[in-house]
PDB file of C-alpha atoms in Angstrom:
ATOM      1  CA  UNK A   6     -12.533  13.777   8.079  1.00  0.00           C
ATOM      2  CA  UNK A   7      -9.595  12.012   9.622  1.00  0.00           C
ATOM      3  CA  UNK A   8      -7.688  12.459   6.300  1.00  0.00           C
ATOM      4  CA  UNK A   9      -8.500  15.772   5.651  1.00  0.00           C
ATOM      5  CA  UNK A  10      -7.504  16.689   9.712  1.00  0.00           C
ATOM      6  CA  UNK A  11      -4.438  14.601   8.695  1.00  0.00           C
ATOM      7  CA  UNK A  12      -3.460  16.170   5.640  1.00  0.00           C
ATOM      8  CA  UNK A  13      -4.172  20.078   6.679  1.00  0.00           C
ATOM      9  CA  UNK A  14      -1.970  19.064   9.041  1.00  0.00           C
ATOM     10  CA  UNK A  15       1.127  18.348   6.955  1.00  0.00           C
ATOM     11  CA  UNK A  16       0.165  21.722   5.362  1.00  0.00           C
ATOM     12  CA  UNK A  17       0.238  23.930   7.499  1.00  0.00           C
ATOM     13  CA  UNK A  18       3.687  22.288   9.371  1.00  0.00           C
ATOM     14  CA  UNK A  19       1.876  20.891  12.406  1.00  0.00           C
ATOM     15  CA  UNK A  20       3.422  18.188  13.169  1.00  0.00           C
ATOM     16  CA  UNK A  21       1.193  17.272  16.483  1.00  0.00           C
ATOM     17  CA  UNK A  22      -1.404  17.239  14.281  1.00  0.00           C
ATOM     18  CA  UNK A  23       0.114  14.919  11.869  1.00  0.00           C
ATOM     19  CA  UNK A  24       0.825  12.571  15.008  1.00  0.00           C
ATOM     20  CA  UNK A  25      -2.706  12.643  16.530  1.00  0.00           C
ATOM     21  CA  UNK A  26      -4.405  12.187  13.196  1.00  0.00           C
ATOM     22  CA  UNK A  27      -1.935   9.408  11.421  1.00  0.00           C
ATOM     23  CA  UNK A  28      -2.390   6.561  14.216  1.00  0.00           C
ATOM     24  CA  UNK A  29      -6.602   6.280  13.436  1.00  0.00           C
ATOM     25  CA  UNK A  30      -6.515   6.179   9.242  1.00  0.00           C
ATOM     26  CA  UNK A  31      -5.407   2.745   8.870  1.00  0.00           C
ATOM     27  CA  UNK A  32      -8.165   1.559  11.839  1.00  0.00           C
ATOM     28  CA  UNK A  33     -11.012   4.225   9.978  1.00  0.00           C
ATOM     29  CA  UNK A  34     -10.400   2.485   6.636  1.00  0.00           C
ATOM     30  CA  UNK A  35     -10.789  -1.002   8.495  1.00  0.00           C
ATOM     31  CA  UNK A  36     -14.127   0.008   9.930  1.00  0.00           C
ATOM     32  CA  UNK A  37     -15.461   1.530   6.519  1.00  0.00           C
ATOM     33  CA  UNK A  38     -14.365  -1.528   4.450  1.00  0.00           C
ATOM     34  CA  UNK A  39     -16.178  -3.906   7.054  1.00  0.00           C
ATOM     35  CA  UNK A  40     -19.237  -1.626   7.216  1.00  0.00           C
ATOM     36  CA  UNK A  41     -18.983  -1.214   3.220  1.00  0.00           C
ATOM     37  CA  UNK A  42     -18.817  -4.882   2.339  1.00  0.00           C
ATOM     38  CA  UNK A  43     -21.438  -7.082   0.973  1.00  0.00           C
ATOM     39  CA  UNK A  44     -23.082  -9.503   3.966  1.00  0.00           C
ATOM     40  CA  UNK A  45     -20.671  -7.070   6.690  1.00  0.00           C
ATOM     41  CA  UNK A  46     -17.938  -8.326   8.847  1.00  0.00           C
ATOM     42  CA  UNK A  47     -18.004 -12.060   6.991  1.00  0.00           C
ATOM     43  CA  UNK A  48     -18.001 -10.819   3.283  1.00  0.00           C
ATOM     44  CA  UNK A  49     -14.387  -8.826   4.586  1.00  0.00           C
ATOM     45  CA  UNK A  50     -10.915 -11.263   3.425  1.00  0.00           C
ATOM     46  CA  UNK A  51      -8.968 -11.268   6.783  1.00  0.00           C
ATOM     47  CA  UNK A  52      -6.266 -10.851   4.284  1.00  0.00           C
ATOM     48  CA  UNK A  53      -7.256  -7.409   3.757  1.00  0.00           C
ATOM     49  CA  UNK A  54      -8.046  -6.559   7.038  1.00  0.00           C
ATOM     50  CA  UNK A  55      -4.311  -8.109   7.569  1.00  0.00           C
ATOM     51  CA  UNK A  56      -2.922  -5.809   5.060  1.00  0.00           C
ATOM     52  CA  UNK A  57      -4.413  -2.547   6.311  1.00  0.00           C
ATOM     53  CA  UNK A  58      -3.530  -3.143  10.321  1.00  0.00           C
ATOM     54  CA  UNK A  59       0.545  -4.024   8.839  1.00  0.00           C
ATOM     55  CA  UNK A  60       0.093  -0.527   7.303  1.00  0.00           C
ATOM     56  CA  UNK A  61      -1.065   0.996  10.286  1.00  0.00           C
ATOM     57  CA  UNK A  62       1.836  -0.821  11.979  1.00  0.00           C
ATOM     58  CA  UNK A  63       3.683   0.767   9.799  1.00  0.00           C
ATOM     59  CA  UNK A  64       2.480   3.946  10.162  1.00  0.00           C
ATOM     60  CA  UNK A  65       3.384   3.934  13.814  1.00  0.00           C
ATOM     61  CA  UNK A  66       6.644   2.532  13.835  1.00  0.00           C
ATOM     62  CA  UNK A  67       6.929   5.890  10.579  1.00  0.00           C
ATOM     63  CA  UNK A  68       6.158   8.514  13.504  1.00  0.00           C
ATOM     64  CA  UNK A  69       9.868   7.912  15.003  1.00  0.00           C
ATOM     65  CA  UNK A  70      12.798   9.435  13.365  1.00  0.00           C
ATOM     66  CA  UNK A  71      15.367   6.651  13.884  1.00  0.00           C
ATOM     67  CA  UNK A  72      16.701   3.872  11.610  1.00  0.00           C
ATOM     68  CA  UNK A  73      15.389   1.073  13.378  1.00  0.00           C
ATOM     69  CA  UNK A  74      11.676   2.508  13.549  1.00  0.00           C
ATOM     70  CA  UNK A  75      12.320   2.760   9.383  1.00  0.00           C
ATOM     71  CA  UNK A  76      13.052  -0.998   9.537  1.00  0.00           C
ATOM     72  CA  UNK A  77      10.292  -1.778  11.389  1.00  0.00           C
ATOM     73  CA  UNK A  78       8.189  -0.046   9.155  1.00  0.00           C
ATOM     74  CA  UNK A  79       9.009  -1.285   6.432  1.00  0.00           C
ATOM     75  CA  UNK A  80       8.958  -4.830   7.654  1.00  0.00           C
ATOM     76  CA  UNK A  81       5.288  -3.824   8.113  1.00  0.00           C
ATOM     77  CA  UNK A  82       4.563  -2.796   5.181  1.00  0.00           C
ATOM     78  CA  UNK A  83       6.632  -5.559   3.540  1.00  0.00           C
ATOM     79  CA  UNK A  84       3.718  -8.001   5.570  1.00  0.00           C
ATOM     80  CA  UNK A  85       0.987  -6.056   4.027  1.00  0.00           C
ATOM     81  CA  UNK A  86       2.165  -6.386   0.810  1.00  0.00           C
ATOM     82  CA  UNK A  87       2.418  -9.970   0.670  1.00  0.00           C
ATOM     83  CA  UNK A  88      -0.990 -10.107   2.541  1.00  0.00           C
ATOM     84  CA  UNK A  89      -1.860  -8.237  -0.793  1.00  0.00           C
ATOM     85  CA  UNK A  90      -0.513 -10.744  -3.034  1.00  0.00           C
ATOM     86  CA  UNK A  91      -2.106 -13.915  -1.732  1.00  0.00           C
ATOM     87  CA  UNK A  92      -5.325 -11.875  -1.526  1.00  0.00           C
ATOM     88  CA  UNK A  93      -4.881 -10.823  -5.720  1.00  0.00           C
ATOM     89  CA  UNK A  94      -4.495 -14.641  -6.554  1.00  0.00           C
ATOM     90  CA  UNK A  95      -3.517 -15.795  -9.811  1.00  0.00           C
ATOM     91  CA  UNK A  96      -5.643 -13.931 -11.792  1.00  0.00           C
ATOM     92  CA  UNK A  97      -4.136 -12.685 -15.305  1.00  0.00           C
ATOM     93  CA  UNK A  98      -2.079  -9.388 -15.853  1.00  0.00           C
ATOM     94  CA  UNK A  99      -1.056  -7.279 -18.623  1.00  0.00           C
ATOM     95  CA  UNK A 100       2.805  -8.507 -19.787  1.00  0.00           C
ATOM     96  CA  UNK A 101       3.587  -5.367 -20.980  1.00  0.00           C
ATOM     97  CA  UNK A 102       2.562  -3.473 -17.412  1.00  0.00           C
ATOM     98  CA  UNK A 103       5.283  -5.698 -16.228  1.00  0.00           C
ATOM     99  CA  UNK A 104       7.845  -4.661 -18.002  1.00  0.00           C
ATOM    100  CA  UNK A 105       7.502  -1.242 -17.713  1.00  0.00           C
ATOM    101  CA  UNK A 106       7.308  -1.959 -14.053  1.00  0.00           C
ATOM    102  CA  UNK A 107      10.653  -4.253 -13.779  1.00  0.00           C
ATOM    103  CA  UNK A 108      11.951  -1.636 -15.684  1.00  0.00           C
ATOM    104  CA  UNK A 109      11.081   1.705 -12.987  1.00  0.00           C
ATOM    105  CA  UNK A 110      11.910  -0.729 -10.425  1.00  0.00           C
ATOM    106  CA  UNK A 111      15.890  -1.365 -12.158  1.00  0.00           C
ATOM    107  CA  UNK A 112      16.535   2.205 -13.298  1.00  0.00           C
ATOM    108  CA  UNK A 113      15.131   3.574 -10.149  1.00  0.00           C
ATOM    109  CA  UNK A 114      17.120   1.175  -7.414  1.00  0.00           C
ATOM    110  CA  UNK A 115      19.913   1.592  -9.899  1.00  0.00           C
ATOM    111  CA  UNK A 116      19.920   5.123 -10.311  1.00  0.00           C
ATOM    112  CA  UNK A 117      19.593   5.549  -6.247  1.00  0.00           C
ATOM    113  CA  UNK A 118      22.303   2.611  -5.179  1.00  0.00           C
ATOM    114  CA  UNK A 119      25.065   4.632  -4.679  1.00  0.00           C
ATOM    115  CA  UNK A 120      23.184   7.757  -2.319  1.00  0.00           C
ATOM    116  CA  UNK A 121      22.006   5.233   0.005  1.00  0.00           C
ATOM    117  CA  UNK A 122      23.202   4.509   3.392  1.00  0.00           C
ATOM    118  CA  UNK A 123      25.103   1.223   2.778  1.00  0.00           C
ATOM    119  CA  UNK A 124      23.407  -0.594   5.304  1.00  0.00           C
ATOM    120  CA  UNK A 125      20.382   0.419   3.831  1.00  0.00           C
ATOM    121  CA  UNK A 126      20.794  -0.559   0.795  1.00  0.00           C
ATOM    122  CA  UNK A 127      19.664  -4.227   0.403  1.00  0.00           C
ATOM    123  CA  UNK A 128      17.045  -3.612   2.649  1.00  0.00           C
ATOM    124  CA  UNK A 129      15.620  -1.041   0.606  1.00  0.00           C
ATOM    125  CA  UNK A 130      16.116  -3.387  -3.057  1.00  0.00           C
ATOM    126  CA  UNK A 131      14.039  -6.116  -1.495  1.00  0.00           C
ATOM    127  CA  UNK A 132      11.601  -4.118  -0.467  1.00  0.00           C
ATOM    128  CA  UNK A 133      11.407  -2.260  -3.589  1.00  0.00           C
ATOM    129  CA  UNK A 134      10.745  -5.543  -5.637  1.00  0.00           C
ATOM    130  CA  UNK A 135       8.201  -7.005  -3.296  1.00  0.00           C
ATOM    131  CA  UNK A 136       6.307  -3.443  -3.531  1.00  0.00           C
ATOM    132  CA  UNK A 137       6.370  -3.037  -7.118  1.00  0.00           C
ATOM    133  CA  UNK A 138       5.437  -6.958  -7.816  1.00  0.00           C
ATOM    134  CA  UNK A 139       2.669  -5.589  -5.456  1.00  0.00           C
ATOM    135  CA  UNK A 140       1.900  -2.760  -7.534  1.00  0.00           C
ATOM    136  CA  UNK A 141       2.236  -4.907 -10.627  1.00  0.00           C
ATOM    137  CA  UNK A 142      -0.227  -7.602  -9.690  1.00  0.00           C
ATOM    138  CA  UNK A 143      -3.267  -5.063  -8.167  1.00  0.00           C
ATOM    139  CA  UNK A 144      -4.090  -4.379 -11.904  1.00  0.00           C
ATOM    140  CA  UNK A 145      -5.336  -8.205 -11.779  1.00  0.00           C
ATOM    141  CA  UNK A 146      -8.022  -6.504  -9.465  1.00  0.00           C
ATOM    142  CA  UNK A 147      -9.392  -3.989 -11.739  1.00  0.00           C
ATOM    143  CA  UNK A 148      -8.427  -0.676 -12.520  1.00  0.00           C
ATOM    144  CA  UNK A 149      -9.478   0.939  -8.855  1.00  0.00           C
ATOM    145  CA  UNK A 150      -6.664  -1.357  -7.230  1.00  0.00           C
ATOM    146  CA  UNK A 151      -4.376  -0.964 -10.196  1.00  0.00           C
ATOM    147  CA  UNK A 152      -4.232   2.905  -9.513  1.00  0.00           C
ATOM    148  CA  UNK A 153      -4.200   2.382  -5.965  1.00  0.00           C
ATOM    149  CA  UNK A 154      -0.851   0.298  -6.011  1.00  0.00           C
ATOM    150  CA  UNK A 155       0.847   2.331  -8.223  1.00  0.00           C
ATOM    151  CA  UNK A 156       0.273   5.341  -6.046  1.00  0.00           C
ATOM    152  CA  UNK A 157       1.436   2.915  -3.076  1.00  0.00           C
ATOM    153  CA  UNK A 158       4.857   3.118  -5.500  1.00  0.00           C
ATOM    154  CA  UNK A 159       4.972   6.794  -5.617  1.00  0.00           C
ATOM    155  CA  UNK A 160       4.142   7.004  -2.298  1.00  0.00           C
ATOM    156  CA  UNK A 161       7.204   5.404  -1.134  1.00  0.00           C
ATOM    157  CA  UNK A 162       9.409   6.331  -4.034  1.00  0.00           C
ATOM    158  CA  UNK A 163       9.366  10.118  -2.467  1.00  0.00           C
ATOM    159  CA  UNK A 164      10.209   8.405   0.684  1.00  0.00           C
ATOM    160  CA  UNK A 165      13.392   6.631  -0.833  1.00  0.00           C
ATOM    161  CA  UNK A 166      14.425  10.271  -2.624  1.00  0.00           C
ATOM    162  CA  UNK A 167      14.538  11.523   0.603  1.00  0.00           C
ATOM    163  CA  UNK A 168      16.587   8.883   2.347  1.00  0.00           C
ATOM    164  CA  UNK A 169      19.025   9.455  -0.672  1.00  0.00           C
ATOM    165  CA  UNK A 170      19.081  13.064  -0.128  1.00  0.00           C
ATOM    166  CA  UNK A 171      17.489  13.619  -3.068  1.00  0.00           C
ATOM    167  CA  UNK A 172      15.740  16.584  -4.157  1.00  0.00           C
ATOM    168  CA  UNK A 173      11.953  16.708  -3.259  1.00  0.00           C
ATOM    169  CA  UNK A 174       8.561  18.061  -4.066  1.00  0.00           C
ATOM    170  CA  UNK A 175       7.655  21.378  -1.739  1.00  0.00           C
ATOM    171  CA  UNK A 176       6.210  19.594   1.450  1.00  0.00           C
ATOM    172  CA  UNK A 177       6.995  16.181   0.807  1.00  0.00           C
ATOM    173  CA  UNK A 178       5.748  14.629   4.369  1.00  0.00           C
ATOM    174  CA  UNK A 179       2.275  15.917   2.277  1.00  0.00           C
ATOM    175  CA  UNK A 180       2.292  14.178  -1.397  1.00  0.00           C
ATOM    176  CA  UNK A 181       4.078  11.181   0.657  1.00  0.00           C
ATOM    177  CA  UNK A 182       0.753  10.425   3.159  1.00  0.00           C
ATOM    178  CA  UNK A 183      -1.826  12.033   0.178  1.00  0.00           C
ATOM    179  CA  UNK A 184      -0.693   9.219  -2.025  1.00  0.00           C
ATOM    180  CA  UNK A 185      -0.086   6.431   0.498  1.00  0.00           C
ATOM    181  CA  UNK A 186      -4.010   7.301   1.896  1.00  0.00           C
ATOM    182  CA  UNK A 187      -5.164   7.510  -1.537  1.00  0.00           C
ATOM    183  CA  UNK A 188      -3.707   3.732  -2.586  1.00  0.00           C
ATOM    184  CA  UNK A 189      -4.645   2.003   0.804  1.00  0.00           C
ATOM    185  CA  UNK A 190      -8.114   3.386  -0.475  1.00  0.00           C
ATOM    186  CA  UNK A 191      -8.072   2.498  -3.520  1.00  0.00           C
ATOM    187  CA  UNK A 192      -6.782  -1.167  -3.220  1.00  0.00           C
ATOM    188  CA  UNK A 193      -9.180  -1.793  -0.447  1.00  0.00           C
ATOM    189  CA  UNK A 194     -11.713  -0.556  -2.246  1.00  0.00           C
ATOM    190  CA  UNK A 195     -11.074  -2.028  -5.884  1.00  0.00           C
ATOM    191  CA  UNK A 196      -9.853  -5.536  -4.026  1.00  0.00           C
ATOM    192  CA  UNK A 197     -13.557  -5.707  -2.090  1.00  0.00           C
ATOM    193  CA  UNK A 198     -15.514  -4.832  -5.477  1.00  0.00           C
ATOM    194  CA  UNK A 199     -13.550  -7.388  -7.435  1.00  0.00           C
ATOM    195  CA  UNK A 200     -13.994 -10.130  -4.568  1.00  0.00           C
ATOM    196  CA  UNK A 201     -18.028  -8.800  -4.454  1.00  0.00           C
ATOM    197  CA  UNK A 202     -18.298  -8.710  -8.492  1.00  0.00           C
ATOM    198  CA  UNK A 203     -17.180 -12.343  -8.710  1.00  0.00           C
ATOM    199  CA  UNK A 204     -19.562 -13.619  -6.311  1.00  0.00           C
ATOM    200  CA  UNK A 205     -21.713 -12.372  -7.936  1.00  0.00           C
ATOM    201  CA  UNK A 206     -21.182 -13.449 -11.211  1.00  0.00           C
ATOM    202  CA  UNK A 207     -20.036 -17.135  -9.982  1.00  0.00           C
ATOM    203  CA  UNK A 208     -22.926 -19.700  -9.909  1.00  0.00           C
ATOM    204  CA  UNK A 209     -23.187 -20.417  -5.683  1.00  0.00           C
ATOM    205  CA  UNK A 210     -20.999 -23.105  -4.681  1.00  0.00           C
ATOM    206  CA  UNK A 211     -18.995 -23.428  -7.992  1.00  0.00           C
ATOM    207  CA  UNK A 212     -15.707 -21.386  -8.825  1.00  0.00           C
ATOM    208  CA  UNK A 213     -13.366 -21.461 -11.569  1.00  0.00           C
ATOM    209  CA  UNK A 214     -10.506 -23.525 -11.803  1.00  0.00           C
ATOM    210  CA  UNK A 215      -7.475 -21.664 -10.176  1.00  0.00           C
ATOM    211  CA  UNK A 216      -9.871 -18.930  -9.152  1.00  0.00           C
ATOM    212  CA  UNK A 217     -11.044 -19.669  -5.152  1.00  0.00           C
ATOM    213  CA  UNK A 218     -12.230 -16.941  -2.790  1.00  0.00           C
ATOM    214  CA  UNK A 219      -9.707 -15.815  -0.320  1.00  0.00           C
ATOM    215  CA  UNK A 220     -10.255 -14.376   3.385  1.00  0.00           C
TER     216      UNK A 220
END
C-alpha cells in the first residue's frame, strides 16, 4: 500500500507525498522479509537486512537536492551492494551474462563520460561497476534476483541520464522508484527463496564445499 501511496504520488506531481511515503519502503520490505522467512527473524541473513536499511539510507540522503546528499547516497547504496555480494557467494554464473553486462557497463559509462560533471565522474564509474557486478552476480540466485538486479541497473541508469542532462522517459522520478522498488523486491525475495531452497535440499549439518550459509 506504501508503494502504491508512493508511486501515485510521483504521478500525479506530489512531491509531499513522494517524501512521506519514500522514508517507510525500505523498513516495510524489512518487516515482510522477516515475517516471510522460514523459522522468522533467525532464518533472515543480517546481510540482507544490511542491504535493504543501506538502501533506505540511501533513499533518505536521495530526498535532498544537493551534490553531497547524491554522494551520500550513493555511498549507501554502494554498502548495500557489496552486502549483496557476500550474501550471493560463489555460486556459478552464466559467462556469457557477463559479457553482455561488462559490455552495457563500457558503452554506457563511455558513452556518458564526457556530459558528466567532472567531479562526478569517477565517482559515478566506480559505482557503476560495483552495481552492475551486483547485477551480474544476482542471477547466481535464481531468476527472481536475477531480474531484480537488473532492474536495480535500470533503475539507476535513468538516474545517471539525468545527471548527464540526458533526455528522459515522461515522469522519470516514476520509472526511477517503480524499478528501484521492484528490484529491492525482487532480490530480497529471490535471495531468501534461494537461501530457504538450499536448506532444504542440504542434508542438516552438511553443506557443499565452497557453498556455506551466510547471515
Amino acid at each position: 500500500m506504501a508503494t502504491a501511496f508512493d508511486l501515485g504520488s510521483l504521478l500525479a506531481g506530489w512531491h509531499l507525498g513522494h517524501v512521506i511515503a519514500k522514508p517507510l519502503l525500505m523498513p516495510l520490505l524489512v518487516v515482510h522479509v522477516c515475517t516471510a522467512g522460514r523459522g522468522g527473524t533467525r532464518g533472515v541473513p543480517r546481510l540482507l537486512v544490511a542491504a535493504l536499511l543501506l538502501g533506505w539510507g540511501g533513499d533518505l540522503a536521495l530526498l535532498f537536492d544537493a551534490e553531497a546528499a547524491f554522494l551520500i547516497g550513493m555511498g549507501c547504496f554502494s554498502a548495500g551492494h557489496v552486502c549483496y555480494l557476500v550474501l550471493f557467494g560463489r555460486k556459478t554464473t552464466n559467462p556469457l551474462l557477463g559479457g553482455a553486462y561488462a559490455l552495457a557497463l563500457v558503452g554506457t559509462v563511455g558513452l556518458m563520460w564526457s556530459d558528466l560533471p567532472a567531479d562526478l565522474r569517477i565517482p559515478v564509474a566506480g559505482y557503476s561497476l560495483l552495481l552492475t557486478t551486483m547485477a551480474y552476480r544476482s542471477s547466481a540466485m535464481g531468476p527472481r534476483a536475477g531480474v531484480g538486479g537488473a532492474l536495480f541497473l535500470v533503475s539507476d541508469m535513468i538516474i545517471a541520464t539525468g545527471v548527464a542532462a540526458w533526455p528522459q522517459p515522461p515522469r522519470p522520478d516514476f520509472w526511477i522508484m517503480a524499478t528501484y522498488l521492484a528490484a529491492q523486491y525482487l532480490l530480497a525475495t529471490g535471495s531468501l527463496a534461494a537461501r530457504e531452497a538450499y536448506r532444504g535440499e542440504a542434508p542438516q549439518g552438511h553443506h557443499p564445499r565452497g557453498q556455506h550459509p551466510r547471515g
